[in-house]
Amino acid sequence: MKDIREIGEPVFSSGLENIYFSETKLCYIDGENGRLYYLGIPIEELADNSTFEESSYLLLYQKLPNKEELENFDRKLRENREISEILLKEEELIPKNAHPMDVIRTIVSFNGMLDEKATSRNEEELLEKANKLIAMLPTIVAYFHRIRNNLNTVKPDRELNHAGNFLYMLRGEKPSDIEIEIFDKTLILYLEHGMNASTFSAIVTASTQSDIYSSITSAIGTLKGPLHGGANEEAMKMLFEIDEKYNGDVEKYLKEKLARKERIMGFGHRVYKAYDPRARILKNLALKLADYTNNRKWIDMQIQLEEKAGPILGEKQIYPNVDYYAASIYYMLKIPFDLYTPIFAIARIVGWISHILEYWKSSGRLIRPREKYIGELNKPYIKINERR
Ligand code: SDX
């Protein structure tokens, strides 16, 4: 791979496509062959054998934890779940119709103001902050959902793991083991994905030597967009539109959508030019959950849409991505649509922080790309009374 200084002239790439600017050991995406690795471990191995807690440790510390390390990390997460009275009061002031992504962006940012050492770049202190942020994000989401529905907030339950506790705090009832297992695997699959737009936002902010809360706030705002993290919410809305406006006729929907040159939510990827390996795993999890909940409606519609889209979008190397089948899983878990992207954030905060830690330890160089100027030059300044 040539450094631009060797090339000796500027490189232009719309959307920074295929531009490399730093080195990492956290994640490798083989876009041509549809393969994904966290610290060199295939995502399929982690989805089959790991947990949110263990894979989070793997990314933050760049190694699999031994038994004691995992127990300590997990214990701290369970201890750190509760949010302060002042944060809860802040959540209660937020308009009930606010989008939950705006809520977590606001509360994470507000929380930074409560940390006297917010600007610390000491690795140990940063890992403590990481544990607290990872632990409290599900609480922030679940509390807001209960508050906006005038329901009592449900206190965290230390007996439940990260995945189970979120479902419990959200729904107010203990989830089944299979629901916990499937939800936990979706969190592993959402945990990390290299230099995606929201991680890039976090790193751009971190590269100015701003603080970790500002970096995470930048990332949350970026993840919200429907071309990125917002796609899982849009994908479920798409299925409802097909059901309600097209009476389930996926072929008609697809034809009309593509004729209008609009995007099918949950399909396509900037890096994968093969099937997203996460989508393959999520499809099987969705089928398992559909059988458990005895509700195949949505997964059957998704499979039909994928089959109909295949010949058309496949030609452009466009396949289902991580958000497509995650949507029907979250629906079958009785999670409201507008919480799907916050769940993406609940997982991806681990990837964001892992990259911030790695970038600060590596070059940490200020990120400052260029724009190709296409305007005029040396134009005269015309005084206001001489302008038309
Ligand atoms: C995530 O980067 C990451 O790793 C992200 C992520 C992660 O884990 O962090 O994987 C998570 O964000 C997954 C992507 C979720 N977004 C969506 O599902 C929204 C729908 N997808 C598209 O908007 C699109 O596929 C993008 C934004 C994801 C990628 O788009 P690119 O690389 O910018 O491609 P493009 O917009 O230049 O499109 C190239 C062609 C165009 O057709 P032409 O103009 O050449 O004829 O492909 C078409 C596009 O119209 N196209 C689609 C399409 N995606 C691209 N056509 C229909 N449906 C789609 N979904």
Short mmCIF file of C-alpha atoms and ligand atoms in Angstrom, two decimals:
data_model
loop_
_atom_site.label_atom_id
_atom_site.label_comp_id
_atom_site.label_asym_id
_atom_site.label_seq_id
_atom_site.Cartn_x
_atom_site.Cartn_y
_atom_site.Cartn_z
CA MET A 1 0.00 0.00 0.00
CA LYS A 2 1.63 3.29 -1.08
CA ASP A 3 1.82 6.32 1.24
CA ILE A 4 0.56 9.45 -0.48
CA ARG A 5 4.01 11.01 0.03
CA GLU A 6 5.40 8.23 -2.22
CA ILE A 7 2.69 8.84 -4.82
CA GLY A 8 3.69 12.49 -4.81
CA GLU A 9 0.28 13.82 -5.81
CA PRO A 10 -3.13 14.20 -4.14
CA VAL A 11 -5.60 11.31 -4.28
CA PHE A 12 -9.34 12.01 -4.70
CA SER A 13 -11.91 9.53 -3.40
CA SER A 14 -15.61 10.39 -3.00
CA GLY A 15 -16.73 9.51 0.51
CA LEU A 16 -13.10 8.56 1.28
CA GLU A 17 -13.86 5.18 -0.33
CA ASN A 18 -10.88 2.79 0.02
CA ILE A 19 -8.71 5.44 1.70
CA TYR A 20 -6.52 4.11 4.55
CA PHE A 21 -5.29 6.59 7.18
CA SER A 22 -4.23 4.51 10.20
CA GLU A 23 -3.30 0.98 11.30
CA THR A 24 -5.29 -1.30 13.61
CA LYS A 25 -5.29 -4.77 15.16
CA LEU A 26 -8.92 -4.56 16.30
CA CYS A 27 -10.83 -5.64 13.23
CA TYR A 28 -10.23 -6.99 9.75
CA ILE A 29 -12.97 -6.86 7.11
CA ASP A 30 -12.39 -8.95 3.99
CA GLY A 31 -14.97 -7.18 1.82
CA GLU A 32 -14.35 -9.28 -1.28
CA ASN A 33 -14.97 -12.60 0.47
CA GLY A 34 -17.40 -11.46 3.14
CA ARG A 35 -15.20 -12.29 6.13
CA LEU A 36 -14.92 -10.43 9.46
CA TYR A 37 -12.44 -10.85 12.32
CA TYR A 38 -12.10 -9.21 15.76
CA LEU A 39 -8.42 -9.41 16.84
CA GLY A 40 -7.96 -12.07 14.17
CA ILE A 41 -10.78 -14.33 15.48
CA PRO A 42 -13.49 -15.10 12.86
CA ILE A 43 -16.82 -13.50 13.78
CA GLU A 44 -18.54 -16.88 13.40
CA GLU A 45 -16.38 -18.31 16.25
CA LEU A 46 -17.23 -15.36 18.51
CA ALA A 47 -20.95 -15.47 17.67
CA ASP A 48 -21.03 -19.20 18.44
CA ASN A 49 -18.89 -19.24 21.59
CA SER A 50 -18.43 -15.79 23.10
CA THR A 51 -20.58 -13.28 25.01
CA PHE A 52 -20.99 -9.51 24.84
CA GLU A 53 -18.86 -9.19 27.97
CA GLU A 54 -16.03 -11.42 26.72
CA SER A 55 -15.89 -9.90 23.22
CA SER A 56 -15.99 -6.40 24.72
CA TYR A 57 -12.96 -7.27 26.86
CA LEU A 58 -11.26 -8.73 23.77
CA LEU A 59 -11.60 -5.40 21.93
CA LEU A 60 -10.84 -3.05 24.84
CA TYR A 61 -7.77 -4.97 26.06
CA GLN A 62 -6.88 -6.52 22.67
CA LYS A 63 -6.80 -10.04 24.15
CA LEU A 64 -9.24 -12.70 25.31
CA PRO A 65 -9.65 -12.46 29.11
CA ASN A 66 -8.74 -15.30 31.46
CA LYS A 67 -11.42 -16.44 33.91
CA GLU A 68 -10.49 -13.92 36.63
CA GLU A 69 -10.17 -10.98 34.19
CA LEU A 70 -13.57 -11.72 32.72
CA GLU A 71 -15.21 -12.09 36.14
CA ASN A 72 -13.76 -8.73 37.28
CA PHE A 73 -14.76 -6.95 34.05
CA ASP A 74 -18.29 -8.40 34.19
CA ARG A 75 -18.68 -7.61 37.91
CA LYS A 76 -17.73 -3.97 37.30
CA LEU A 77 -20.23 -3.73 34.43
CA ARG A 78 -23.00 -5.02 36.69
CA GLU A 79 -21.97 -2.58 39.46
CA ASN A 80 -21.84 0.38 37.06
CA ARG A 81 -25.30 -0.01 35.52
CA GLU A 82 -27.16 2.50 37.70
CA ILE A 83 -27.12 6.16 36.61
CA SER A 84 -26.85 9.10 39.00
CA GLU A 85 -29.90 10.96 40.33
CA ILE A 86 -28.88 14.05 38.32
CA LEU A 87 -28.79 12.04 35.05
CA LEU A 88 -32.17 10.51 35.83
CA LYS A 89 -33.59 14.00 36.49
CA GLU A 90 -32.08 15.12 33.17
CA GLU A 91 -33.80 12.22 31.38
CA GLU A 92 -37.11 13.15 32.99
CA LEU A 93 -36.80 16.66 31.52
CA ILE A 94 -36.34 15.39 27.96
CA PRO A 95 -39.46 15.73 25.73
CA LYS A 96 -41.20 12.33 25.57
CA ASN A 97 -41.32 12.51 21.76
CA ALA A 98 -37.53 12.90 21.45
CA HIS A 99 -35.79 10.27 19.33
CA PRO A 100 -33.92 7.91 21.68
CA MET A 101 -30.70 8.49 19.68
CA ASP A 102 -30.95 12.18 20.61
CA VAL A 103 -31.54 11.12 24.23
CA ILE A 104 -28.37 9.03 24.49
CA ARG A 105 -26.36 11.71 22.62
CA THR A 106 -27.57 14.26 25.19
CA ILE A 107 -27.17 12.16 28.33
CA VAL A 108 -23.69 10.86 27.39
CA SER A 109 -22.67 14.44 26.70
CA PHE A 110 -24.22 15.66 29.97
CA ASN A 111 -22.52 12.84 31.86
CA GLY A 112 -19.16 14.12 30.61
CA MET A 113 -19.78 17.35 32.53
CA LEU A 114 -20.15 15.37 35.77
CA ASP A 115 -16.70 13.75 35.37
CA GLU A 116 -13.96 15.93 36.91
CA LYS A 117 -11.41 13.89 34.97
CA ALA A 118 -13.31 14.01 31.67
CA THR A 119 -10.22 15.08 29.73
CA SER A 120 -7.99 12.34 31.15
CA ARG A 121 -5.97 10.33 28.63
CA ASN A 122 -4.55 7.98 31.25
CA GLU A 123 -5.24 4.46 29.96
CA GLU A 124 -6.37 3.03 33.30
CA GLU A 125 -8.74 5.95 33.91
CA LEU A 126 -10.04 5.66 30.34
CA LEU A 127 -10.78 1.96 30.81
CA GLU A 128 -12.71 2.80 33.99
CA LYS A 129 -14.72 5.41 32.04
CA ALA A 130 -15.27 2.84 29.28
CA ASN A 131 -16.70 0.31 31.71
CA LYS A 132 -19.05 2.92 33.19
CA LEU A 133 -20.24 4.16 29.78
CA ILE A 134 -20.77 0.64 28.44
CA ALA A 135 -22.65 -0.34 31.60
CA MET A 136 -24.89 2.71 31.79
CA LEU A 137 -25.94 3.08 28.14
CA PRO A 138 -28.58 0.30 28.33
CA THR A 139 -29.95 1.91 31.52
CA ILE A 140 -30.22 5.30 29.79
CA VAL A 141 -32.16 3.72 26.89
CA ALA A 142 -34.43 1.57 29.07
CA TYR A 143 -35.17 4.39 31.55
CA PHE A 144 -36.14 6.81 28.78
CA HIS A 145 -38.46 4.25 27.22
CA ARG A 146 -40.23 3.64 30.56
CA ILE A 147 -40.41 7.40 31.35
CA ARG A 148 -41.88 8.30 27.91
CA ASN A 149 -44.58 5.65 28.42
CA ASN A 150 -45.35 6.81 31.98
CA LEU A 151 -44.17 3.46 33.33
CA ASN A 152 -42.07 2.97 36.47
CA THR A 153 -38.38 2.68 35.71
CA VAL A 154 -37.06 -0.84 36.38
CA LYS A 155 -33.84 -0.97 38.41
CA PRO A 156 -30.93 -2.98 36.99
CA ASP A 157 -30.73 -6.63 38.08
CA ARG A 158 -27.16 -7.75 38.82
CA GLU A 159 -28.21 -11.38 38.47
CA LEU A 160 -28.74 -10.86 34.73
CA ASN A 161 -25.99 -10.47 32.11
CA HIS A 162 -25.69 -7.32 29.96
CA ALA A 163 -28.13 -8.58 27.33
CA GLY A 164 -30.67 -9.99 29.76
CA ASN A 165 -30.61 -6.96 32.03
CA PHE A 166 -31.41 -4.58 29.16
CA LEU A 167 -34.43 -6.62 28.04
CA TYR A 168 -35.57 -6.86 31.67
CA MET A 169 -35.23 -3.09 32.32
CA LEU A 170 -36.97 -2.31 29.03
CA ARG A 171 -39.90 -4.69 29.20
CA GLY A 172 -40.30 -4.99 32.99
CA GLU A 173 -40.32 -8.80 32.85
CA LYS A 174 -37.53 -11.38 32.98
CA PRO A 175 -36.59 -12.47 29.43
CA SER A 176 -36.33 -16.15 28.51
CA ASP A 177 -32.92 -17.79 28.15
CA ILE A 178 -33.31 -18.07 24.36
CA GLU A 179 -34.21 -14.37 24.08
CA ILE A 180 -31.13 -13.45 26.15
CA GLU A 181 -28.91 -15.76 24.08
CA ILE A 182 -30.09 -14.38 20.74
CA PHE A 183 -29.99 -10.73 21.87
CA ASP A 184 -26.49 -11.26 23.29
CA LYS A 185 -25.30 -12.57 19.90
CA THR A 186 -26.73 -9.55 18.08
CA LEU A 187 -24.67 -7.33 20.42
CA ILE A 188 -21.51 -9.28 19.55
CA LEU A 189 -22.27 -8.79 15.86
CA TYR A 190 -22.82 -5.03 16.33
CA LEU A 191 -19.79 -4.58 18.61
CA GLU A 192 -17.16 -3.42 16.13
CA HIS A 193 -16.64 -2.91 12.42
CA GLY A 194 -13.42 -1.08 11.62
CA MET A 195 -13.48 2.48 10.37
CA ASN A 196 -17.21 2.87 9.72
CA ALA A 197 -18.68 6.38 9.70
CA SER A 198 -19.48 6.60 13.43
CA THR A 199 -16.12 5.19 14.51
CA PHE A 200 -14.45 7.60 12.09
CA SER A 201 -16.37 10.47 13.75
CA ALA A 202 -15.13 9.33 17.14
CA ILE A 203 -11.55 9.19 15.87
CA VAL A 204 -11.69 12.56 14.13
CA THR A 205 -12.82 14.11 17.42
CA ALA A 206 -10.23 12.15 19.42
CA SER A 207 -7.49 13.15 16.96
CA THR A 208 -7.89 16.80 18.04
CA GLN A 209 -7.12 15.64 21.63
CA SER A 210 -10.67 16.42 22.67
CA ASP A 211 -12.15 14.23 25.44
CA ILE A 212 -13.70 10.76 25.29
CA TYR A 213 -17.25 12.03 25.99
CA SER A 214 -17.03 14.46 23.04
CA SER A 215 -15.74 11.62 20.85
CA ILE A 216 -18.58 9.29 21.82
CA THR A 217 -21.12 12.11 21.40
CA SER A 218 -19.81 12.68 17.85
CA ALA A 219 -20.12 8.96 17.13
CA ILE A 220 -23.72 8.75 18.41
CA GLY A 221 -24.80 11.64 16.21
CA THR A 222 -23.20 9.94 13.21
CA LEU A 223 -24.65 6.49 13.90
CA LYS A 224 -28.18 7.93 13.88
CA GLY A 225 -28.23 8.46 10.10
CA PRO A 226 -30.38 6.01 8.05
CA LEU A 227 -27.45 5.23 5.74
CA HIS A 228 -25.56 3.91 8.78
CA GLY A 229 -26.96 2.81 12.14
CA GLY A 230 -30.46 4.12 11.46
CA ALA A 231 -30.93 1.46 8.77
CA ASN A 232 -32.20 -1.22 11.18
CA GLU A 233 -35.12 0.99 12.24
CA GLU A 234 -35.79 1.88 8.57
CA ALA A 235 -35.64 -1.79 7.56
CA MET A 236 -38.45 -2.70 9.99
CA LYS A 237 -40.51 0.29 8.83
CA MET A 238 -39.95 -0.98 5.26
CA LEU A 239 -41.39 -4.40 6.17
CA PHE A 240 -44.45 -2.72 7.70
CA GLU A 241 -44.87 -0.60 4.55
CA ILE A 242 -44.72 -3.73 2.37
CA ASP A 243 -47.28 -5.38 4.65
CA GLU A 244 -49.68 -2.45 4.97
CA LYS A 245 -49.33 -0.58 1.64
CA TYR A 246 -48.34 -3.42 -0.69
CA ASN A 247 -50.33 -6.18 1.00
CA GLY A 248 -47.13 -8.21 1.34
CA ASP A 249 -46.23 -7.98 -2.37
CA VAL A 250 -42.43 -7.66 -2.04
CA GLU A 251 -41.88 -7.86 -5.82
CA LYS A 252 -44.14 -4.82 -6.45
CA TYR A 253 -42.46 -2.90 -3.62
CA LEU A 254 -38.99 -3.72 -4.94
CA LYS A 255 -39.86 -2.77 -8.53
CA GLU A 256 -41.38 0.59 -7.55
CA LYS A 257 -38.60 1.42 -5.05
CA LEU A 258 -35.81 0.70 -7.53
CA ALA A 259 -37.66 2.50 -10.33
CA ARG A 260 -37.56 5.60 -8.10
CA LYS A 261 -33.82 4.90 -7.58
CA GLU A 262 -34.44 4.61 -3.84
CA ARG A 263 -32.43 2.36 -1.51
CA ILE A 264 -33.62 -0.88 0.02
CA MET A 265 -32.90 -0.47 3.73
CA GLY A 266 -30.65 -3.14 5.19
CA PHE A 267 -28.99 -3.84 1.84
CA GLY A 268 -25.62 -2.75 0.51
CA HIS A 269 -22.31 -1.87 2.08
CA ARG A 270 -19.32 0.34 1.31
CA VAL A 271 -16.82 -2.44 2.02
CA TYR A 272 -18.63 -5.78 1.62
CA LYS A 273 -18.96 -6.72 -2.05
CA ALA A 274 -20.10 -10.16 -0.88
CA TYR A 275 -22.71 -11.23 1.65
CA ASP A 276 -22.16 -9.52 5.05
CA PRO A 277 -21.11 -12.44 7.30
CA ARG A 278 -23.07 -10.86 10.16
CA ALA A 279 -26.26 -10.96 8.08
CA ARG A 280 -25.76 -14.69 7.51
CA ILE A 281 -25.55 -15.32 11.26
CA LEU A 282 -28.45 -12.95 12.03
CA LYS A 283 -30.67 -14.67 9.44
CA ASN A 284 -30.26 -17.99 11.30
CA LEU A 285 -30.90 -16.28 14.65
CA ALA A 286 -34.06 -14.67 13.23
CA LEU A 287 -35.30 -18.05 11.99
CA LYS A 288 -34.64 -19.57 15.44
CA LEU A 289 -36.50 -16.73 17.18
CA ALA A 290 -39.36 -16.90 14.67
CA ASP A 291 -39.89 -20.56 15.51
CA TYR A 292 -39.62 -19.82 19.27
CA THR A 293 -42.17 -16.99 19.05
CA ASN A 294 -44.24 -18.88 16.49
CA ASN A 295 -44.22 -15.82 14.22
CA ARG A 296 -42.63 -16.38 10.84
CA LYS A 297 -44.39 -13.48 9.15
CA TRP A 298 -41.54 -10.99 9.07
CA ILE A 299 -38.61 -13.34 8.48
CA ASP A 300 -40.51 -15.02 5.64
CA MET A 301 -41.12 -11.60 4.09
CA GLN A 302 -37.43 -10.74 4.49
CA ILE A 303 -36.29 -13.99 2.88
CA GLN A 304 -38.72 -13.43 0.01
CA LEU A 305 -37.45 -9.86 -0.45
CA GLU A 306 -33.85 -11.06 -0.40
CA GLU A 307 -34.65 -13.71 -3.01
CA LYS A 308 -36.44 -11.21 -5.28
CA ALA A 309 -33.71 -8.58 -4.83
CA GLY A 310 -30.91 -11.07 -5.43
CA PRO A 311 -30.82 -11.12 -9.24
CA ILE A 312 -31.17 -7.32 -9.46
CA LEU A 313 -29.01 -6.02 -6.61
CA GLY A 314 -26.58 -8.94 -6.72
CA GLU A 315 -25.33 -7.65 -10.05
CA LYS A 316 -24.18 -4.51 -8.20
CA GLN A 317 -22.72 -6.66 -5.41
CA ILE A 318 -25.46 -5.44 -3.07
CA TYR A 319 -26.52 -7.96 -0.40
CA PRO A 320 -28.19 -7.85 3.00
CA ASN A 321 -26.05 -6.13 5.65
CA VAL A 322 -25.99 -6.35 9.45
CA ASP A 323 -29.11 -4.21 9.84
CA TYR A 324 -31.45 -6.27 7.68
CA TYR A 325 -32.16 -9.35 9.80
CA ALA A 326 -31.37 -7.54 13.07
CA ALA A 327 -34.59 -5.61 12.44
CA SER A 328 -36.95 -8.59 12.61
CA ILE A 329 -35.04 -10.05 15.59
CA TYR A 330 -35.61 -6.86 17.59
CA TYR A 331 -39.25 -6.78 16.52
CA MET A 332 -39.75 -10.37 17.71
CA LEU A 333 -38.08 -9.37 20.99
CA LYS A 334 -40.88 -6.80 21.38
CA ILE A 335 -38.50 -3.84 21.13
CA PRO A 336 -39.96 -0.59 19.68
CA PHE A 337 -38.57 0.41 16.25
CA ASP A 338 -36.91 3.63 17.46
CA LEU A 339 -34.79 1.69 19.95
CA TYR A 340 -33.07 -0.45 17.29
CA THR A 341 -30.34 2.11 16.57
CA PRO A 342 -29.77 2.86 20.27
CA ILE A 343 -29.18 -0.89 20.64
CA PHE A 344 -26.62 -0.65 17.84
CA ALA A 345 -24.98 2.12 19.95
CA ILE A 346 -25.19 0.01 23.14
CA ALA A 347 -22.90 -2.47 21.36
CA ARG A 348 -20.82 -0.19 19.16
CA ILE A 349 -19.72 2.05 22.05
CA VAL A 350 -17.23 -0.77 22.70
CA GLY A 351 -15.79 -0.47 19.19
CA TRP A 352 -15.71 3.32 19.38
CA ILE A 353 -13.78 3.33 22.67
CA SER A 354 -11.45 0.53 21.54
CA HIS A 355 -10.48 2.55 18.47
CA ILE A 356 -10.03 5.77 20.49
CA LEU A 357 -7.68 3.94 22.90
CA GLU A 358 -5.75 2.37 20.01
CA TYR A 359 -5.52 5.63 18.02
CA TRP A 360 -4.28 7.62 21.03
CA LYS A 361 -1.63 4.95 21.63
CA SER A 362 -0.56 4.91 17.98
CA SER A 363 -0.02 7.97 15.76
CA GLY A 364 -2.85 9.95 17.33
CA ARG A 365 -2.24 12.30 14.42
CA LEU A 366 -4.74 15.13 13.77
CA ILE A 367 -7.13 14.03 10.98
CA ARG A 368 -7.49 16.76 8.39
CA PRO A 369 -8.37 15.72 4.80
CA ARG A 370 -8.59 18.16 1.87
CA GLU A 371 -11.30 19.20 -0.57
CA LYS A 372 -10.76 19.68 -4.30
CA TYR A 373 -11.48 23.35 -5.00
CA ILE A 374 -13.68 23.83 -8.10
CA GLY A 375 -14.68 27.49 -7.61
CA GLU A 376 -13.31 30.69 -9.22
CA LEU A 377 -10.25 32.57 -7.94
CA ASN A 378 -9.25 36.27 -7.51
CA LYS A 379 -12.84 37.51 -7.82
CA PRO A 380 -13.30 41.27 -6.98
CA TYR A 381 -15.01 42.35 -3.72
CA ILE A 382 -18.10 44.34 -4.78
CA LYS A 383 -19.41 46.90 -2.27
CA ILE A 384 -22.98 46.24 -1.07
CA ASN A 385 -24.48 49.35 -2.66
CA GLU A 386 -22.98 48.28 -6.01
CA ARG A 387 -24.54 44.83 -5.87
CA ARG A 388 -27.80 44.02 -7.68
C1 SDX B 1 -24.00 -0.03 8.39
O1 SDX B 1 -19.34 0.99 7.23
C2 SDX B 1 -19.76 0.06 8.01
O2 SDX B 1 -19.08 -0.90 8.36
C3 SDX B 1 -21.21 0.24 8.47
C4 SDX B 1 -21.79 -0.91 9.26
C5 SDX B 1 -21.13 -1.07 10.60
O3 SDX B 1 -21.19 -2.19 11.16
O4 SDX B 1 -20.67 -0.04 11.16
O5 SDX B 1 -21.67 -2.10 8.52
C6 SDX B 1 -23.28 -0.65 9.55
O6 SDX B 1 -24.09 1.17 8.34
C7 SDX B 1 -24.50 -0.93 7.31
C8 SDX B 1 -25.20 -0.13 6.16
C9 SDX B 1 -26.62 0.26 6.62
N1 SDX B 1 -27.24 1.16 5.62
C10 SDX B 1 -28.27 0.72 4.86
O7 SDX B 1 -28.71 -0.42 4.85
C11 SDX B 1 -28.87 1.81 3.98
C12 SDX B 1 -29.02 1.31 2.55
N2 SDX B 1 -27.67 1.12 1.98
C13 SDX B 1 -27.14 2.11 1.12
O8 SDX B 1 -27.52 3.41 1.37
C14 SDX B 1 -25.69 1.89 0.72
O9 SDX B 1 -25.57 0.57 0.39
C15 SDX B 1 -24.58 2.30 1.67
C16 SDX B 1 -24.72 3.70 2.12
C17 SDX B 1 -24.54 1.40 2.84
C18 SDX B 1 -23.26 2.15 0.91
O10 SDX B 1 -23.37 2.95 -0.18
P1 SDX B 1 -22.12 3.40 -1.07
O11 SDX B 1 -20.95 2.52 -0.86
O12 SDX B 1 -21.92 4.86 -0.90
O13 SDX B 1 -22.64 3.05 -2.50
P2 SDX B 1 -23.34 4.10 -3.45
O14 SDX B 1 -24.30 4.94 -2.65
O15 SDX B 1 -22.28 4.78 -4.23
O16 SDX B 1 -24.22 3.14 -4.40
C19 SDX B 1 -23.61 2.46 -5.51
C20 SDX B 1 -24.77 1.97 -6.35
C21 SDX B 1 -25.79 3.08 -6.64
O17 SDX B 1 -26.44 2.76 -7.85
P3 SDX B 1 -25.99 3.58 -9.19
O18 SDX B 1 -26.19 5.04 -8.90
O19 SDX B 1 -24.51 3.22 -9.39
O20 SDX B 1 -26.90 3.03 -10.28
O21 SDX B 1 -25.50 0.96 -5.63
C22 SDX B 1 -26.82 1.42 -5.41
C23 SDX B 1 -26.80 2.92 -5.54
O22 SDX B 1 -28.07 3.42 -5.89
N3 SDX B 1 -27.19 1.03 -4.05
C24 SDX B 1 -28.41 0.58 -3.73
C25 SDX B 1 -28.33 0.29 -2.36
N4 SDX B 1 -27.11 0.58 -1.91
C26 SDX B 1 -26.40 1.03 -2.98
N5 SDX B 1 -29.53 0.41 -4.46
C27 SDX B 1 -30.60 -0.06 -3.79
N6 SDX B 1 -30.62 -0.36 -2.47
C28 SDX B 1 -29.51 -0.20 -1.73
N7 SDX B 1 -29.53 -0.48 -0.43
#
